[in-house]
CSV table of C-alpha atoms and ligand atoms in Angstrom, one decimal:
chain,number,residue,atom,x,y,z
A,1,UNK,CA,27.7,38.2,-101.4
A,2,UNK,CA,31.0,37.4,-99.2
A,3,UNK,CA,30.0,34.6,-97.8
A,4,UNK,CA,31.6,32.1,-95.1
A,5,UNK,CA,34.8,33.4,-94.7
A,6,UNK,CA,35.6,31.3,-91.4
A,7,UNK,CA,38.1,33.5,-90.4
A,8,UNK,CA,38.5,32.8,-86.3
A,9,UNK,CA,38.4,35.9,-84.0
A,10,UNK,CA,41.0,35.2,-81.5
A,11,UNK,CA,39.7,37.1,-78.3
A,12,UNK,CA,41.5,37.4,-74.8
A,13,UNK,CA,40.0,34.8,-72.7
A,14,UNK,CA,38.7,36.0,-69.3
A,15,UNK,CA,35.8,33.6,-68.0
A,16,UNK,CA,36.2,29.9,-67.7
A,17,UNK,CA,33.2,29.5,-65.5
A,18,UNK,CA,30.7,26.5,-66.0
A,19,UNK,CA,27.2,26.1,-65.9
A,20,UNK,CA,25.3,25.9,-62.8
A,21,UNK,CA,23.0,22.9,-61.9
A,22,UNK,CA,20.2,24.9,-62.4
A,23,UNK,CA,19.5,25.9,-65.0
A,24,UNK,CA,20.1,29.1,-65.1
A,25,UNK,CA,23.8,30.6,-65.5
A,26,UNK,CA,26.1,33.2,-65.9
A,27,UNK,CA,28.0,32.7,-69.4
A,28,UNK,CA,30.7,35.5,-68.1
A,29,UNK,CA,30.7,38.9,-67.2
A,30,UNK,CA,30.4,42.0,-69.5
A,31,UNK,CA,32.5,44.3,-67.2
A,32,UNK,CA,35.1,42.0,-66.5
A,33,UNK,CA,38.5,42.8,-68.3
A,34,UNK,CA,40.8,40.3,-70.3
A,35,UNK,CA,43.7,38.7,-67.8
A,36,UNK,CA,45.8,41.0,-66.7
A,37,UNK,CA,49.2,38.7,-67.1
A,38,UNK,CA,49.3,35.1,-67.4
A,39,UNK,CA,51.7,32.6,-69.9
A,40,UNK,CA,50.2,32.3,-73.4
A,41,UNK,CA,49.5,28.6,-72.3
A,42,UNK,CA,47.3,29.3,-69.5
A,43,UNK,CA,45.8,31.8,-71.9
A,44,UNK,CA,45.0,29.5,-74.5
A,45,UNK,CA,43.6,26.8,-71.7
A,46,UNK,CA,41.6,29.4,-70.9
A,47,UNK,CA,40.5,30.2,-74.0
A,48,UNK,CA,39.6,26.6,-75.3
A,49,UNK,CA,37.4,26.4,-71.7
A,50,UNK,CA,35.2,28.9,-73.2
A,51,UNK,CA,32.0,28.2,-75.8
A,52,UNK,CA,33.0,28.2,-79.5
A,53,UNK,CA,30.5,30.3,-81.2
A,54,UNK,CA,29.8,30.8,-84.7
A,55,UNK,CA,28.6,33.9,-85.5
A,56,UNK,CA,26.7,33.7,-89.1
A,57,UNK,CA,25.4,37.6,-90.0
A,58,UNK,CA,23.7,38.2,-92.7
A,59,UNK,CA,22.9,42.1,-92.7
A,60,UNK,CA,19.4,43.7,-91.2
A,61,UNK,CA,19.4,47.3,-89.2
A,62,UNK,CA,21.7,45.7,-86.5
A,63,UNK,CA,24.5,46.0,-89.5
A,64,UNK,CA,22.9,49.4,-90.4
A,65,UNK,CA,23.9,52.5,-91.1
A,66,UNK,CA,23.0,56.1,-91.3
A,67,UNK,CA,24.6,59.8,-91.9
A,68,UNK,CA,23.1,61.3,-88.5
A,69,UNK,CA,23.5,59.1,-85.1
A,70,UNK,CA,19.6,60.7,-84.4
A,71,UNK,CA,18.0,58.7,-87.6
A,72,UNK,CA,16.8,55.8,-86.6
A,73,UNK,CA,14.3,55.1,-89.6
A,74,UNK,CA,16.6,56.4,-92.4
A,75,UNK,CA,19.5,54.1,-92.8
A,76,UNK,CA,20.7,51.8,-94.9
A,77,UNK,CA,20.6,48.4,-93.7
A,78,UNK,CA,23.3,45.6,-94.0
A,79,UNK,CA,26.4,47.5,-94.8
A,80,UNK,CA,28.7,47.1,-91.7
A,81,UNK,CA,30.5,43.7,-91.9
A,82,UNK,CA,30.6,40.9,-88.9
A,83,UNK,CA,33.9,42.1,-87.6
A,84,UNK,CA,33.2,45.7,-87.0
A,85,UNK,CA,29.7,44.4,-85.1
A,86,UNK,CA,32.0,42.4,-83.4
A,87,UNK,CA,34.6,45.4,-82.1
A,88,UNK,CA,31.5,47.5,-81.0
A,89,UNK,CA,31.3,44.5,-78.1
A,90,UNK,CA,34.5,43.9,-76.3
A,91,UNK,CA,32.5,42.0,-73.7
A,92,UNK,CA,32.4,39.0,-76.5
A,93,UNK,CA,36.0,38.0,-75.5
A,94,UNK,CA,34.6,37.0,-72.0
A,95,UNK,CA,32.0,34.9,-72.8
A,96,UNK,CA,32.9,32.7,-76.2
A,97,UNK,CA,35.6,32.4,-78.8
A,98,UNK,CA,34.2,33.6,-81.6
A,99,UNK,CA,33.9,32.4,-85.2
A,100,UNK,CA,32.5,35.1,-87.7
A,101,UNK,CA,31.3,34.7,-90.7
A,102,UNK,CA,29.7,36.7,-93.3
A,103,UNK,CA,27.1,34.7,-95.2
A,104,UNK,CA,25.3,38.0,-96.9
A,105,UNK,CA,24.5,41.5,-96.5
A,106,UNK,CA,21.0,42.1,-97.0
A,107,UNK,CA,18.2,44.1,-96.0
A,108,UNK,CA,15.9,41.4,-94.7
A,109,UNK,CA,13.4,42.0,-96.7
A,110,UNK,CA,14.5,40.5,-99.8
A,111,UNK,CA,15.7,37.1,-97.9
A,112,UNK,CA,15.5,34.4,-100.7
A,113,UNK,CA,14.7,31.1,-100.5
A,114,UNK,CA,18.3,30.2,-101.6
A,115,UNK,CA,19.5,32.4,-99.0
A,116,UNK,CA,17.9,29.9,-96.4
A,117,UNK,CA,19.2,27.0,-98.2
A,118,UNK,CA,23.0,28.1,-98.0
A,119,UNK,CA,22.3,29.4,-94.0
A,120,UNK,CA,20.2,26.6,-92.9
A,121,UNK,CA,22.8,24.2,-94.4
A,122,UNK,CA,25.9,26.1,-93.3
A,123,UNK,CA,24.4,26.2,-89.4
A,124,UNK,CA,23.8,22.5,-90.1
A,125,UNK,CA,27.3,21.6,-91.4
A,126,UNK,CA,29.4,23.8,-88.5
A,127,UNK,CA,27.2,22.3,-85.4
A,128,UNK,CA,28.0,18.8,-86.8
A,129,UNK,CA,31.7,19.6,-85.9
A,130,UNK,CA,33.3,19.0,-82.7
A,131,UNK,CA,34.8,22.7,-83.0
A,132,UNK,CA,31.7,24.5,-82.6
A,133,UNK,CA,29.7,24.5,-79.5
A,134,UNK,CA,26.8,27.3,-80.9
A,135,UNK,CA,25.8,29.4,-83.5
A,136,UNK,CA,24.4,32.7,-83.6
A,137,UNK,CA,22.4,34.2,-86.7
A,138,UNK,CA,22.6,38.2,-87.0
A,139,UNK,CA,19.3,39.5,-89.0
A,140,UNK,CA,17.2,42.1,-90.2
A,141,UNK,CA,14.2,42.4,-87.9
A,142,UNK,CA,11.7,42.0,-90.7
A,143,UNK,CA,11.5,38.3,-91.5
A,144,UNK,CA,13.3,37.1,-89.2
A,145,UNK,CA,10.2,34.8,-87.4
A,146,UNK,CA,10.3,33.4,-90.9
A,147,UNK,CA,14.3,32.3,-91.1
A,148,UNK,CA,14.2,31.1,-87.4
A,149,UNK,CA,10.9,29.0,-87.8
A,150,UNK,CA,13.0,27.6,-91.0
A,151,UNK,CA,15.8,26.9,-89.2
A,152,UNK,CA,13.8,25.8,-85.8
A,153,UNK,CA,12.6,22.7,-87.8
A,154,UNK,CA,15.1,21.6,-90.4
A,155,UNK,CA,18.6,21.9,-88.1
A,156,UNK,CA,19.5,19.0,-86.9
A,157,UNK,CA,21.2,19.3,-84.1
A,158,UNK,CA,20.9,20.0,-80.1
A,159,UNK,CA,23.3,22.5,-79.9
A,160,UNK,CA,22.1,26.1,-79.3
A,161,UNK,CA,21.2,28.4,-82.3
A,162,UNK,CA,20.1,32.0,-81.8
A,163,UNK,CA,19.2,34.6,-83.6
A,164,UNK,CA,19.1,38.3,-82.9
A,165,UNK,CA,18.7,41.4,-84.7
A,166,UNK,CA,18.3,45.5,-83.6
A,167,UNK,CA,15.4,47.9,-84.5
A,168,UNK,CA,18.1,51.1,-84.6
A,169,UNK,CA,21.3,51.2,-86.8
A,170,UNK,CA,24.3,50.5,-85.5
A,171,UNK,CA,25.3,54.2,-86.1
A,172,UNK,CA,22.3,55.7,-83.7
A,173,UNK,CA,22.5,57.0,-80.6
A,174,UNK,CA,21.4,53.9,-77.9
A,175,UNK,CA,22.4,51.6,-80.8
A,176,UNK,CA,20.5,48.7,-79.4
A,177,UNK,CA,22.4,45.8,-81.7
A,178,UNK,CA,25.6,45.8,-79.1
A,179,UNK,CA,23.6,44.8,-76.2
A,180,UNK,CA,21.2,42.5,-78.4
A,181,UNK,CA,24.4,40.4,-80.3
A,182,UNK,CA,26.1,40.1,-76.5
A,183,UNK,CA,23.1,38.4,-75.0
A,184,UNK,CA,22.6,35.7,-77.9
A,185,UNK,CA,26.0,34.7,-77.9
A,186,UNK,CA,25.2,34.6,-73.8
A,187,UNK,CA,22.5,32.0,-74.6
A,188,UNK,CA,24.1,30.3,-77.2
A,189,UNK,CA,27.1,29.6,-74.9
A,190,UNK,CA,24.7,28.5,-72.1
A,191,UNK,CA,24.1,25.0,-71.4
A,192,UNK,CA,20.8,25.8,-70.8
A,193,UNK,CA,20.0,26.9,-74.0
A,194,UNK,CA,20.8,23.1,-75.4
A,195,UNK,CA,17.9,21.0,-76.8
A,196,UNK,CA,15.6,24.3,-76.7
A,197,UNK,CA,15.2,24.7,-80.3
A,198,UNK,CA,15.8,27.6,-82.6
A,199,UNK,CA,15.8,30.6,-80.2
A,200,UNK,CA,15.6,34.5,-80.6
A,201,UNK,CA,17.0,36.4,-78.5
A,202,UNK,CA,16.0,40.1,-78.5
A,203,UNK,CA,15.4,43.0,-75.8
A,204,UNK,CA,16.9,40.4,-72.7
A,205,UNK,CA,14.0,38.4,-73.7
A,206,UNK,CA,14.3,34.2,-75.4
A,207,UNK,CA,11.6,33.4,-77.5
A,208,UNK,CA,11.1,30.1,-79.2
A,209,UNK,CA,11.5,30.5,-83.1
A,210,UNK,CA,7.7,29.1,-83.5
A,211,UNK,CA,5.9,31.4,-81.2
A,212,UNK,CA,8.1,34.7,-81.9
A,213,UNK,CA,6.8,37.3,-84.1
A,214,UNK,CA,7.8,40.7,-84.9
A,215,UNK,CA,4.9,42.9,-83.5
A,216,UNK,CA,6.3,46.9,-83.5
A,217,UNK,CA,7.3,48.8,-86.8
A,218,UNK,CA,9.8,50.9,-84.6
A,219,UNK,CA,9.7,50.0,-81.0
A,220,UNK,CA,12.7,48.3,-79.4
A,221,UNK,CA,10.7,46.3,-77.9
A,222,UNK,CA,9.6,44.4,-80.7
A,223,UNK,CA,9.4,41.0,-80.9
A,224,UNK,CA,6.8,39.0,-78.6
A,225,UNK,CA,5.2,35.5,-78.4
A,226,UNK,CA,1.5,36.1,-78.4
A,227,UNK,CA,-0.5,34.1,-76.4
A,228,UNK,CA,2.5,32.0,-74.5
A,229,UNK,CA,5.3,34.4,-73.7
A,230,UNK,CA,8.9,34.6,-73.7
A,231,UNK,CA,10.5,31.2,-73.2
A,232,UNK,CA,13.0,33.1,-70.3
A,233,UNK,CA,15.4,35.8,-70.5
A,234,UNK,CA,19.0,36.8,-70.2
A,235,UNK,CA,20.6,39.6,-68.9
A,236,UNK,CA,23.8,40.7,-67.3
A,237,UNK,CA,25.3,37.3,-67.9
A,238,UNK,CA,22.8,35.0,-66.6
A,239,UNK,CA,20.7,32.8,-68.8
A,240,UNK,CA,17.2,31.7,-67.3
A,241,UNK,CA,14.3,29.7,-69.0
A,242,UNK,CA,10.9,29.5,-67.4
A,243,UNK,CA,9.1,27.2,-69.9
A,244,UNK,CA,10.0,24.5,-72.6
A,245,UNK,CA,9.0,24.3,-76.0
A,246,UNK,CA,6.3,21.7,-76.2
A,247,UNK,CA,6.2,21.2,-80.3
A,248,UNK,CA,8.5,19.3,-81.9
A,249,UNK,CA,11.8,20.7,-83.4
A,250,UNK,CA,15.1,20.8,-84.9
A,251,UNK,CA,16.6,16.8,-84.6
A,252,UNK,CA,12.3,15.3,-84.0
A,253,UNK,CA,11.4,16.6,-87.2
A,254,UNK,CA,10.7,15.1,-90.3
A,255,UNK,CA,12.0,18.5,-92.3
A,256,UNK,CA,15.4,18.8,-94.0
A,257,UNK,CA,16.5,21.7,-96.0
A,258,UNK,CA,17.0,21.0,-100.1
A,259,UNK,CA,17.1,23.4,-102.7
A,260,UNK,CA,13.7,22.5,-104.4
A,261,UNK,CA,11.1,25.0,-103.0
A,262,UNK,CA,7.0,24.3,-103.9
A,263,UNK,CA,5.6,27.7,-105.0
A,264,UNK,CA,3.2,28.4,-101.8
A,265,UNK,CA,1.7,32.1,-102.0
A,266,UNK,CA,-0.3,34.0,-99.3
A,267,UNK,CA,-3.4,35.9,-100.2
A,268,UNK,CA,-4.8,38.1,-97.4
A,269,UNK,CA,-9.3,38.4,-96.8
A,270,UNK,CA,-10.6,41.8,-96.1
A,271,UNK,CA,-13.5,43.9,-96.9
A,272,UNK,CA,-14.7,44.0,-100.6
A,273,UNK,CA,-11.8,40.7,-101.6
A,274,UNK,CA,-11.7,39.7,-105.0
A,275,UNK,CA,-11.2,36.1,-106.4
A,276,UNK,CA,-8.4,37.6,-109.2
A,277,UNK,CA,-5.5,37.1,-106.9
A,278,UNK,CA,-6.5,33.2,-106.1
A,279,UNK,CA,-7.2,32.5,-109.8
A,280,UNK,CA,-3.8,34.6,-110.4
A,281,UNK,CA,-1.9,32.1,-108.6
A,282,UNK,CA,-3.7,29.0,-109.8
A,283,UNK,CA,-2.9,30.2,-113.3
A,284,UNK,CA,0.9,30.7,-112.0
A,285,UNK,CA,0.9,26.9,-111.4
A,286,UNK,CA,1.5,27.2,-107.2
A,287,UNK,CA,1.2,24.4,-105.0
A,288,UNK,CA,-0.1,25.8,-102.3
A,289,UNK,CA,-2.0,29.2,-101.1
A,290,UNK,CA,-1.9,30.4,-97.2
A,291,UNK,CA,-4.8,32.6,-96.7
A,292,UNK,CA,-4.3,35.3,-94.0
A,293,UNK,CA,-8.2,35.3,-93.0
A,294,UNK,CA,-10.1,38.0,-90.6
A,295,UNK,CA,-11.0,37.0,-87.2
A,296,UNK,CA,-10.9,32.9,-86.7
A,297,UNK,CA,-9.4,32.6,-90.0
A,298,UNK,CA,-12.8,33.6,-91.7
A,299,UNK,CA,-12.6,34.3,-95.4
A,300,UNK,CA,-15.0,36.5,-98.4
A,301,UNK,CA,-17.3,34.6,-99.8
A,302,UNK,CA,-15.8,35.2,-103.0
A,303,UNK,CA,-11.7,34.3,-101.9
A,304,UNK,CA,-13.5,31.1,-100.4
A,305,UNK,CA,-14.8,30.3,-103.9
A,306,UNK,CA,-12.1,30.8,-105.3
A,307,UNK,CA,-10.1,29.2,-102.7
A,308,UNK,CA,-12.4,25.8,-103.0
A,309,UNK,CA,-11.9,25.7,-106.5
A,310,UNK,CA,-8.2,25.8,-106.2
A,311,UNK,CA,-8.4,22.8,-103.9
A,312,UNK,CA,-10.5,21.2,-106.9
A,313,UNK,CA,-7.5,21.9,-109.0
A,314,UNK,CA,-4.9,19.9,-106.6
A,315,UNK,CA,-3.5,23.4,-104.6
A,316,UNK,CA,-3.5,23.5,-101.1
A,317,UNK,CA,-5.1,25.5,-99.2
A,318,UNK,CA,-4.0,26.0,-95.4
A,319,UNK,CA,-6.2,29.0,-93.4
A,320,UNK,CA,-5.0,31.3,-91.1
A,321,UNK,CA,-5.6,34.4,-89.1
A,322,UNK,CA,-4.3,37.9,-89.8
A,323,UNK,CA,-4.9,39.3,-86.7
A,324,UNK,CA,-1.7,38.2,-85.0
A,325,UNK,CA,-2.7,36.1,-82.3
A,326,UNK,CA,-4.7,33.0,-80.9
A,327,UNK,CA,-5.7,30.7,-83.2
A,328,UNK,CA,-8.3,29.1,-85.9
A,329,UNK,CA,-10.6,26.4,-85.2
A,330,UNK,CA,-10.4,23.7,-87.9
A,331,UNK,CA,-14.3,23.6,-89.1
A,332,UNK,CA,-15.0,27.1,-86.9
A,333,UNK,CA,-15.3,30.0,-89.3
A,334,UNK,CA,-15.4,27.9,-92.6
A,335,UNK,CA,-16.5,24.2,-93.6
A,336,UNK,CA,-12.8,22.9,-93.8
A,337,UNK,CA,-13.5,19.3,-93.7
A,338,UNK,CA,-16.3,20.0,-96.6
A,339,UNK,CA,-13.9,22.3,-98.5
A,340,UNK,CA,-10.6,20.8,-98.3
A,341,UNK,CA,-9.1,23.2,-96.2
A,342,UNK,CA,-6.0,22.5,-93.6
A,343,UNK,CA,-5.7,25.3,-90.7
A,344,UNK,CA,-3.2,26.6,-89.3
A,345,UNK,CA,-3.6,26.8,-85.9
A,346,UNK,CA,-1.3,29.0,-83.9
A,347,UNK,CA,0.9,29.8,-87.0
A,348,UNK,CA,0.5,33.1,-88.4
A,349,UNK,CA,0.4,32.9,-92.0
A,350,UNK,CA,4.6,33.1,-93.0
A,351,UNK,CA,4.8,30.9,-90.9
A,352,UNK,CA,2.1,28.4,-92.0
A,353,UNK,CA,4.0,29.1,-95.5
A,354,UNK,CA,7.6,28.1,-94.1
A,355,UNK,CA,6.2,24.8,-93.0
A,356,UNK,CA,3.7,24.0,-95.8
A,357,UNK,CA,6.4,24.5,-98.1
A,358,UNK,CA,8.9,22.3,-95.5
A,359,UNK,CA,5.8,19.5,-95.7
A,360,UNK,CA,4.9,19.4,-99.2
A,361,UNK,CA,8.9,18.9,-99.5
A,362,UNK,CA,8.9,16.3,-98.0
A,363,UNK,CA,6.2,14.6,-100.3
A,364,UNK,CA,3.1,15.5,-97.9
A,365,UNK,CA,0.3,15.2,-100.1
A,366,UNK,CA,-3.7,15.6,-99.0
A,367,UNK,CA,-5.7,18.0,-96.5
A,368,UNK,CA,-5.8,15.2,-93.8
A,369,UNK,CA,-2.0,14.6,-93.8
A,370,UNK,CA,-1.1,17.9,-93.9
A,371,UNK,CA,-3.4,18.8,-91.4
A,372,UNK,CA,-1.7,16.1,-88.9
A,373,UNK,CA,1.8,18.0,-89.8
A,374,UNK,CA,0.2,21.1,-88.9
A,375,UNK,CA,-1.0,20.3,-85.6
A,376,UNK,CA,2.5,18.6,-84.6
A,377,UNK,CA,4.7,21.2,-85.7
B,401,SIN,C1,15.8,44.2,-92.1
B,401,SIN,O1,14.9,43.5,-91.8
B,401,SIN,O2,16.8,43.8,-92.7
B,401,SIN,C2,15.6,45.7,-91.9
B,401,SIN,C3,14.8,46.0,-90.7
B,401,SIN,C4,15.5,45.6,-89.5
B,401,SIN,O3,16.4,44.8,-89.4
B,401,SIN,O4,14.9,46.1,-88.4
């Protein structure tokens, strides 16, 4: 892993326009050209006038690659470094000064939970300088709900992050990274996008990190927020939100990021369960079991056994729904106040892990204080 080289990616400055009182605003203009002439003084005003963004990738399809620009499902992902993502959008220069950095070059897929120790704490540790005005977080599609809840409630800071990924390779034809990377760095330079929380950008949409979820297996259109929406959108420059994130995040919460991770597992409920899994996992010594439920989070008799007598054995047990949106009723589909249960609420269930593991961290012990965590955050 090559990771946080900090090299700074001097770019031609172009676009020293601020914000506009509304909200909204134009960050700078793709089709614009660097200056034509100018001194290197004026160039270097210039340059300072414009958003200092840190640009943190970490591999995913938007680094991706394949033999034949026509594959889109056949590549390999996280093999084309920061910089070259960086060439393939000239329009950058116009909008931020960039700072790359390479912090890994994985498929997403096999993100690790040290992996979101050293990003969570590098973001952390460059938006407490005075030099860096943003960060942006390249990513495979695949768990990338999971990093940005992560990071949505243990950064501390009220500068913009976003994160944004691609669903085709970088090598495909309508490569759809390009566009994708341009429009975080967009919001992440916008004023607008201050005190919002963790943020994904993706498809000219914003989402908040805690409602966002990947919900296509190949569309480009795939992330959504069930339920609530897109927070705004950006495109062409301009920067608009239409709502505010009502849940606590980033510098209100009670979450920081360490390097000791509690063992919290999700088993899933469907036709014909079994108990073996749960007992698996008790045996396995984890502290805590999600269960992706049918319906309102309702669970087989025989996982809800199982389930109970974990709780018994000190585990926790939070409930949640696999069908992707709404959410589950505490004491609705099962007896959680008689069987020790915590729900989850709007989380889906890696989610409800990310901040079960985040809570029990911190030293949160017992179904009722837990519960109270989950219905802040
Ligand atoms: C990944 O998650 O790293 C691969 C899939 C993707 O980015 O779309």
């Amino acid at each position: 892993m090559a990771c946080c080289r900090g090299a700074s990616l001097t770019i031609a400055a172009m676009n020293t326009s601020t914000p506009s009182s509304s909200g909204a605003q134009g960050a700078g203009s793709a089709a614009a050209a660097s200056p034509a002439s100018g001194s290197q003084s004026a160039t270097s005003e210039a340059a300072h006038a414009r958003p200092r963004i840190a640009v943190l990738a970490t591999g995913g399809t938007i680094a991706g690659s394949a033999a034949d620009a026509a594959n889109t499902s056949g590549y390999q992902a996280g093999v084309v470094g920061v910089d070259r993502l960086l060439e393939a959008v000239p329009a950058l220069s116009g909008v931020a000064q960039i700072q790359p950095e390479q912090v890994a070059s994985i498929d997403s897929k096999d993100m690790a939970l040290a992996l979101w120790a050293t990003l969570a704490q590098r973001v952390n540790a460059l938006l407490a300088s005075d030099d860096i005005d943003g960060v942006v977080i390249t990513h495979g599609t695949d768990t990338l709900e999971e990093t940005a809840y992560l990071l949505h409630l243990t950064v501390k800071s009220t500068k913009p992050v976003v994160l944004t990924a691609a669903m085709r390779p970088s090598s495909a034809l309508s490569a759809d990274g390009p566009l994708n990377l341009l429009n975080a760095v967009t919001v992440a330079a916008s004023q607008a996008a201050h005190g919002q929380g963790v943020l994904v950008a993706f498809n000219n949409r914003i989402h908040s990190a805690r409602d966002v979820v990947k919900t296509s297996t190949y569309a480009v259109d795939a992330f959504q927020s069930p339920e609530v929406g897109a927070l705004g959108w950006v495109q062409d420059g301009r920067v608009e939100f239409q709502r505010k994130v009502v849940r606590p995040h980033t510098v209100d919460t009670e979450f920081v990021i360490g390097t000791k991770w509690p063992n919290v597992e999700i088993v899933v409920s469907y036709a014909g369960a079994s108990r073996i899994g749960v007992d698996a996992l008790v045996a396995a010594g984890v502290r805590g079991i999600v269960v992706a439920g049918t319906g309102n989070g309702s669970i087989h008799a025989s996982v809800q056994q199982a389930l109970a007598d974990a709780v018994s054995q000190g585990v926790v047990v939070v409930r949640s729904s696999r069908v992707g949106s709404g959410h589950v009723m505490r004491n609705g589909a099962a007896s959680d106040d008689a069987l020790g249960f915590v729900t989850a609420g709007s989380l889906n269930p890696y989610k409800a892990r990310v901040l079960l593991m985040l809570a029990l961290a911190a030293g949160g012990t017992g179904a009722v204080a837990l519960q109270k965590i989950f219905d802040t955050y």
